[in-house]
Amino acid sequence: MAKAILKFLSRRKRRSRKSIRRIPKGVIHVQAGFNNTIVTVTDVWGRVVSSSSAGNCGFRGPRKGTPFAAQTAAVNAIRPVVDQGMKRADVMIKGAGLGRDAALRAIRNSGIRLTFVRDVTPLPHNGCRPPKKRRV
């Protein structure tokens, strides 16, 4: 019987896990693929504060890769962070999709001052060895 009471008490005292912290500076990561755009906002230590994607915003199918979907995803990711007090941010853009410029434009218009914008798209330095020819 005592165990049941302890479980009940511990359940009652639990608080919400997400604590709202003041974040003056952060990093905005934009992954712009051909089929989707993902925007993630982290603090300077790399802990994710907010995240959004075109699919998360209600776009489905080919419309996920459009610039408007990327713009909507960027606005949805940045809005809660601005409320937490973010003033400055670094931007890391990865990928070659259509949403690169639209997401960057939405970030600029959000009121956050950008310290730098860096392209971190991975480039192969002559990459992997190609498969052998099928017929000779």
PDB file of N, CA, C and O in Angstrom, residues 88-123:
ATOM      1  N   ARG A  88      20.625  38.025 -31.539  1.00  0.00           N
ATOM      2  CA  ARG A  88      21.634  37.796 -32.571  1.00  0.00           C
ATOM      3  C   ARG A  88      21.715  36.314 -32.886  1.00  0.00           C
ATOM      4  O   ARG A  88      21.443  35.478 -32.016  1.00  0.00           O
ATOM      5  N   ALA A  89      22.089  35.999 -34.122  1.00  0.00           N
ATOM      6  CA  ALA A  89      22.192  34.593 -34.509  1.00  0.00           C
ATOM      7  C   ALA A  89      23.180  34.430 -35.653  1.00  0.00           C
ATOM      8  O   ALA A  89      23.367  35.339 -36.467  1.00  0.00           O
ATOM      9  N   ASP A  90      23.811  33.254 -35.686  1.00  0.00           N
ATOM     10  CA  ASP A  90      24.611  32.826 -36.829  1.00  0.00           C
ATOM     11  C   ASP A  90      23.726  31.931 -37.675  1.00  0.00           C
ATOM     12  O   ASP A  90      22.871  31.233 -37.142  1.00  0.00           O
ATOM     13  N   VAL A  91      23.926  31.945 -38.973  1.00  0.00           N
ATOM     14  CA  VAL A  91      23.113  31.114 -39.866  1.00  0.00           C
ATOM     15  C   VAL A  91      24.023  30.154 -40.619  1.00  0.00           C
ATOM     16  O   VAL A  91      25.019  30.571 -41.219  1.00  0.00           O
ATOM     17  N   MET A  92      23.682  28.864 -40.558  1.00  0.00           N
ATOM     18  CA  MET A  92      24.400  27.834 -41.299  1.00  0.00           C
ATOM     19  C   MET A  92      23.427  27.245 -42.314  1.00  0.00           C
ATOM     20  O   MET A  92      22.399  26.679 -41.916  1.00  0.00           O
ATOM     21  N   ILE A  93      23.730  27.376 -43.595  1.00  0.00           N
ATOM     22  CA  ILE A  93      22.842  26.874 -44.645  1.00  0.00           C
ATOM     23  C   ILE A  93      23.497  25.668 -45.303  1.00  0.00           C
ATOM     24  O   ILE A  93      24.655  25.731 -45.725  1.00  0.00           O
ATOM     25  N   LYS A  94      22.743  24.580 -45.386  1.00  0.00           N
ATOM     26  CA  LYS A  94      23.255  23.350 -45.990  1.00  0.00           C
ATOM     27  C   LYS A  94      22.274  22.885 -47.053  1.00  0.00           C
ATOM     28  O   LYS A  94      21.066  22.917 -46.844  1.00  0.00           O
ATOM     29  N   GLY A  95      22.791  22.458 -48.192  1.00  0.00           N
ATOM     30  CA  GLY A  95      21.944  21.890 -49.239  1.00  0.00           C
ATOM     31  C   GLY A  95      21.779  22.806 -50.432  1.00  0.00           C
ATOM     32  O   GLY A  95      22.113  23.989 -50.389  1.00  0.00           O
ATOM     33  N   ALA A  96      21.216  22.240 -51.488  1.00  0.00           N
ATOM     34  CA  ALA A  96      21.097  22.974 -52.751  1.00  0.00           C
ATOM     35  C   ALA A  96      19.653  23.148 -53.182  1.00  0.00           C
ATOM     36  O   ALA A  96      19.376  23.327 -54.356  1.00  0.00           O
ATOM     37  N   GLY A  97      18.720  23.092 -52.247  1.00  0.00           N
ATOM     38  CA  GLY A  97      17.297  23.164 -52.603  1.00  0.00           C
ATOM     39  C   GLY A  97      16.826  24.568 -52.927  1.00  0.00           C
ATOM     40  O   GLY A  97      17.552  25.550 -52.791  1.00  0.00           O
ATOM     41  N   LEU A  98      15.568  24.642 -53.333  1.00  0.00           N
ATOM     42  CA  LEU A  98      14.973  25.928 -53.704  1.00  0.00           C
ATOM     43  C   LEU A  98      14.714  26.819 -52.493  1.00  0.00           C
ATOM     44  O   LEU A  98      14.574  28.025 -52.641  1.00  0.00           O
ATOM     45  N   GLY A  99      14.655  26.228 -51.297  1.00  0.00           N
ATOM     46  CA  GLY A  99      14.265  26.996 -50.120  1.00  0.00           C
ATOM     47  C   GLY A  99      15.381  27.778 -49.456  1.00  0.00           C
ATOM     48  O   GLY A  99      15.147  28.471 -48.472  1.00  0.00           O
ATOM     49  N   ARG A 100      16.601  27.695 -49.976  1.00  0.00           N
ATOM     50  CA  ARG A 100      17.739  28.393 -49.340  1.00  0.00           C
ATOM     51  C   ARG A 100      17.498  29.884 -49.198  1.00  0.00           C
ATOM     52  O   ARG A 100      17.557  30.442 -48.099  1.00  0.00           O
ATOM     53  N   ASP A 101      17.244  30.543 -50.316  1.00  0.00           N
ATOM     54  CA  ASP A 101      17.113  31.999 -50.314  1.00  0.00           C
ATOM     55  C   ASP A 101      15.860  32.449 -49.581  1.00  0.00           C
ATOM     56  O   ASP A 101      15.873  33.455 -48.871  1.00  0.00           O
ATOM     57  N   ALA A 102      14.776  31.705 -49.755  1.00  0.00           N
ATOM     58  CA  ALA A 102      13.522  32.087 -49.107  1.00  0.00           C
ATOM     59  C   ALA A 102      13.640  31.982 -47.590  1.00  0.00           C
ATOM     60  O   ALA A 102      13.164  32.858 -46.853  1.00  0.00           O
ATOM     61  N   ALA A 103      14.297  30.934 -47.107  1.00  0.00           N
ATOM     62  CA  ALA A 103      14.480  30.785 -45.657  1.00  0.00           C
ATOM     63  C   ALA A 103      15.380  31.893 -45.114  1.00  0.00           C
ATOM     64  O   ALA A 103      15.098  32.462 -44.050  1.00  0.00           O
ATOM     65  N   LEU A 104      16.429  32.222 -45.831  1.00  0.00           N
ATOM     66  CA  LEU A 104      17.328  33.291 -45.395  1.00  0.00           C
ATOM     67  C   LEU A 104      16.602  34.634 -45.375  1.00  0.00           C
ATOM     68  O   LEU A 104      16.784  35.442 -44.455  1.00  0.00           O
ATOM     69  N   ARG A 105      15.767  34.870 -46.369  1.00  0.00           N
ATOM     70  CA  ARG A 105      14.985  36.118 -46.421  1.00  0.00           C
ATOM     71  C   ARG A 105      14.031  36.211 -45.235  1.00  0.00           C
ATOM     72  O   ARG A 105      13.884  37.266 -44.608  1.00  0.00           O
ATOM     73  N   ALA A 106      13.400  35.090 -44.886  1.00  0.00           N
ATOM     74  CA  ALA A 106      12.479  35.077 -43.742  1.00  0.00           C
ATOM     75  C   ALA A 106      13.231  35.312 -42.435  1.00  0.00           C
ATOM     76  O   ALA A 106      12.724  35.991 -41.532  1.00  0.00           O
ATOM     77  N   ILE A 107      14.454  34.768 -42.327  1.00  0.00           N
ATOM     78  CA  ILE A 107      15.253  34.983 -41.118  1.00  0.00           C
ATOM     79  C   ILE A 107      15.654  36.454 -40.996  1.00  0.00           C
ATOM     80  O   ILE A 107      15.609  37.037 -39.917  1.00  0.00           O
ATOM     81  N   ARG A 108      16.030  37.058 -42.112  1.00  0.00           N
ATOM     82  CA  ARG A 108      16.405  38.482 -42.088  1.00  0.00           C
ATOM     83  C   ARG A 108      15.230  39.363 -41.664  1.00  0.00           C
ATOM     84  O   ARG A 108      15.403  40.333 -40.932  1.00  0.00           O
ATOM     85  N   ASN A 109      14.023  39.037 -42.125  1.00  0.00           N
ATOM     86  CA  ASN A 109      12.854  39.858 -41.821  1.00  0.00           C
ATOM     87  C   ASN A 109      12.294  39.609 -40.424  1.00  0.00           C
ATOM     88  O   ASN A 109      11.371  40.306 -40.002  1.00  0.00           O
ATOM     89  N   SER A 110      12.840  38.632 -39.694  1.00  0.00           N
ATOM     90  CA  SER A 110      12.286  38.295 -38.386  1.00  0.00           C
ATOM     91  C   SER A 110      12.706  39.271 -37.293  1.00  0.00           C
ATOM     92  O   SER A 110      12.152  39.248 -36.206  1.00  0.00           O
ATOM     93  N   GLY A 111      13.709  40.097 -37.555  1.00  0.00           N
ATOM     94  CA  GLY A 111      14.167  41.042 -36.544  1.00  0.00           C
ATOM     95  C   GLY A 111      15.403  40.583 -35.805  1.00  0.00           C
ATOM     96  O   GLY A 111      15.923  41.309 -34.966  1.00  0.00           O
ATOM     97  N   ILE A 112      15.896  39.385 -36.093  1.00  0.00           N
ATOM     98  CA  ILE A 112      17.123  38.893 -35.478  1.00  0.00           C
ATOM     99  C   ILE A 112      18.311  39.425 -36.280  1.00  0.00           C
ATOM    100  O   ILE A 112      18.309  39.374 -37.512  1.00  0.00           O
ATOM    101  N   ARG A 113      19.328  39.953 -35.573  1.00  0.00           N
ATOM    102  CA  ARG A 113      20.517  40.456 -36.247  1.00  0.00           C
ATOM    103  C   ARG A 113      21.442  39.291 -36.554  1.00  0.00           C
ATOM    104  O   ARG A 113      21.771  38.503 -35.664  1.00  0.00           O
ATOM    105  N   LEU A 114      21.850  39.165 -37.803  1.00  0.00           N
ATOM    106  CA  LEU A 114      22.693  38.049 -38.220  1.00  0.00           C
ATOM    107  C   LEU A 114      24.157  38.450 -38.121  1.00  0.00           C
ATOM    108  O   LEU A 114      24.571  39.459 -38.693  1.00  0.00           O
ATOM    109  N   THR A 115      24.940  37.659 -37.378  1.00  0.00           N
ATOM    110  CA  THR A 115      26.367  37.955 -37.282  1.00  0.00           C
ATOM    111  C   THR A 115      27.111  37.438 -38.505  1.00  0.00           C
ATOM    112  O   THR A 115      27.978  38.110 -39.021  1.00  0.00           O
ATOM    113  N   PHE A 116      26.759  36.244 -38.971  1.00  0.00           N
ATOM    114  CA  PHE A 116      27.305  35.774 -40.245  1.00  0.00           C
ATOM    115  C   PHE A 116      26.399  34.705 -40.829  1.00  0.00           C
ATOM    116  O   PHE A 116      25.613  34.080 -40.130  1.00  0.00           O
ATOM    117  N   VAL A 117      26.520  34.539 -42.137  1.00  0.00           N
ATOM    118  CA  VAL A 117      25.796  33.495 -42.868  1.00  0.00           C
ATOM    119  C   VAL A 117      26.847  32.614 -43.523  1.00  0.00           C
ATOM    120  O   VAL A 117      27.679  33.094 -44.290  1.00  0.00           O
ATOM    121  N   ARG A 118      26.834  31.317 -43.197  1.00  0.00           N
ATOM    122  CA  ARG A 118      27.860  30.411 -43.711  1.00  0.00           C
ATOM    123  C   ARG A 118      27.204  29.272 -44.477  1.00  0.00           C
ATOM    124  O   ARG A 118      26.205  28.716 -44.032  1.00  0.00           O
ATOM    125  N   ASP A 119      27.777  28.945 -45.622  1.00  0.00           N
ATOM    126  CA  ASP A 119      27.310  27.802 -46.407  1.00  0.00           C
ATOM    127  C   ASP A 119      28.118  26.579 -45.988  1.00  0.00           C
ATOM    128  O   ASP A 119      29.332  26.554 -46.157  1.00  0.00           O
ATOM    129  N   VAL A 120      27.451  25.584 -45.420  1.00  0.00           N
ATOM    130  CA  VAL A 120      28.146  24.397 -44.926  1.00  0.00           C
ATOM    131  C   VAL A 120      27.748  23.157 -45.724  1.00  0.00           C
ATOM    132  O   VAL A 120      27.757  22.045 -45.208  1.00  0.00           O
ATOM    133  N   THR A 121      27.418  23.354 -46.996  1.00  0.00           N
ATOM    134  CA  THR A 121      27.055  22.235 -47.857  1.00  0.00           C
ATOM    135  C   THR A 121      28.256  21.310 -48.041  1.00  0.00           C
ATOM    136  O   THR A 121      29.341  21.770 -48.412  1.00  0.00           O
ATOM    137  N   PRO A 122      28.097  20.014 -47.755  1.00  0.00           N
ATOM    138  CA  PRO A 122      29.238  19.107 -47.926  1.00  0.00           C
ATOM    139  C   PRO A 122      29.557  18.899 -49.409  1.00  0.00           C
ATOM    140  O   PRO A 122      28.666  18.648 -50.211  1.00  0.00           O
ATOM    141  N   LEU A 123      30.822  19.021 -49.755  1.00  0.00           N
ATOM    142  CA  LEU A 123      31.256  18.823 -51.132  1.00  0.00           C
ATOM    143  C   LEU A 123      32.243  17.661 -51.176  1.00  0.00           C
ATOM    144  O   LEU A 123      33.209  17.639 -50.410  1.00  0.00           O
TER     145      LEU A 123
END
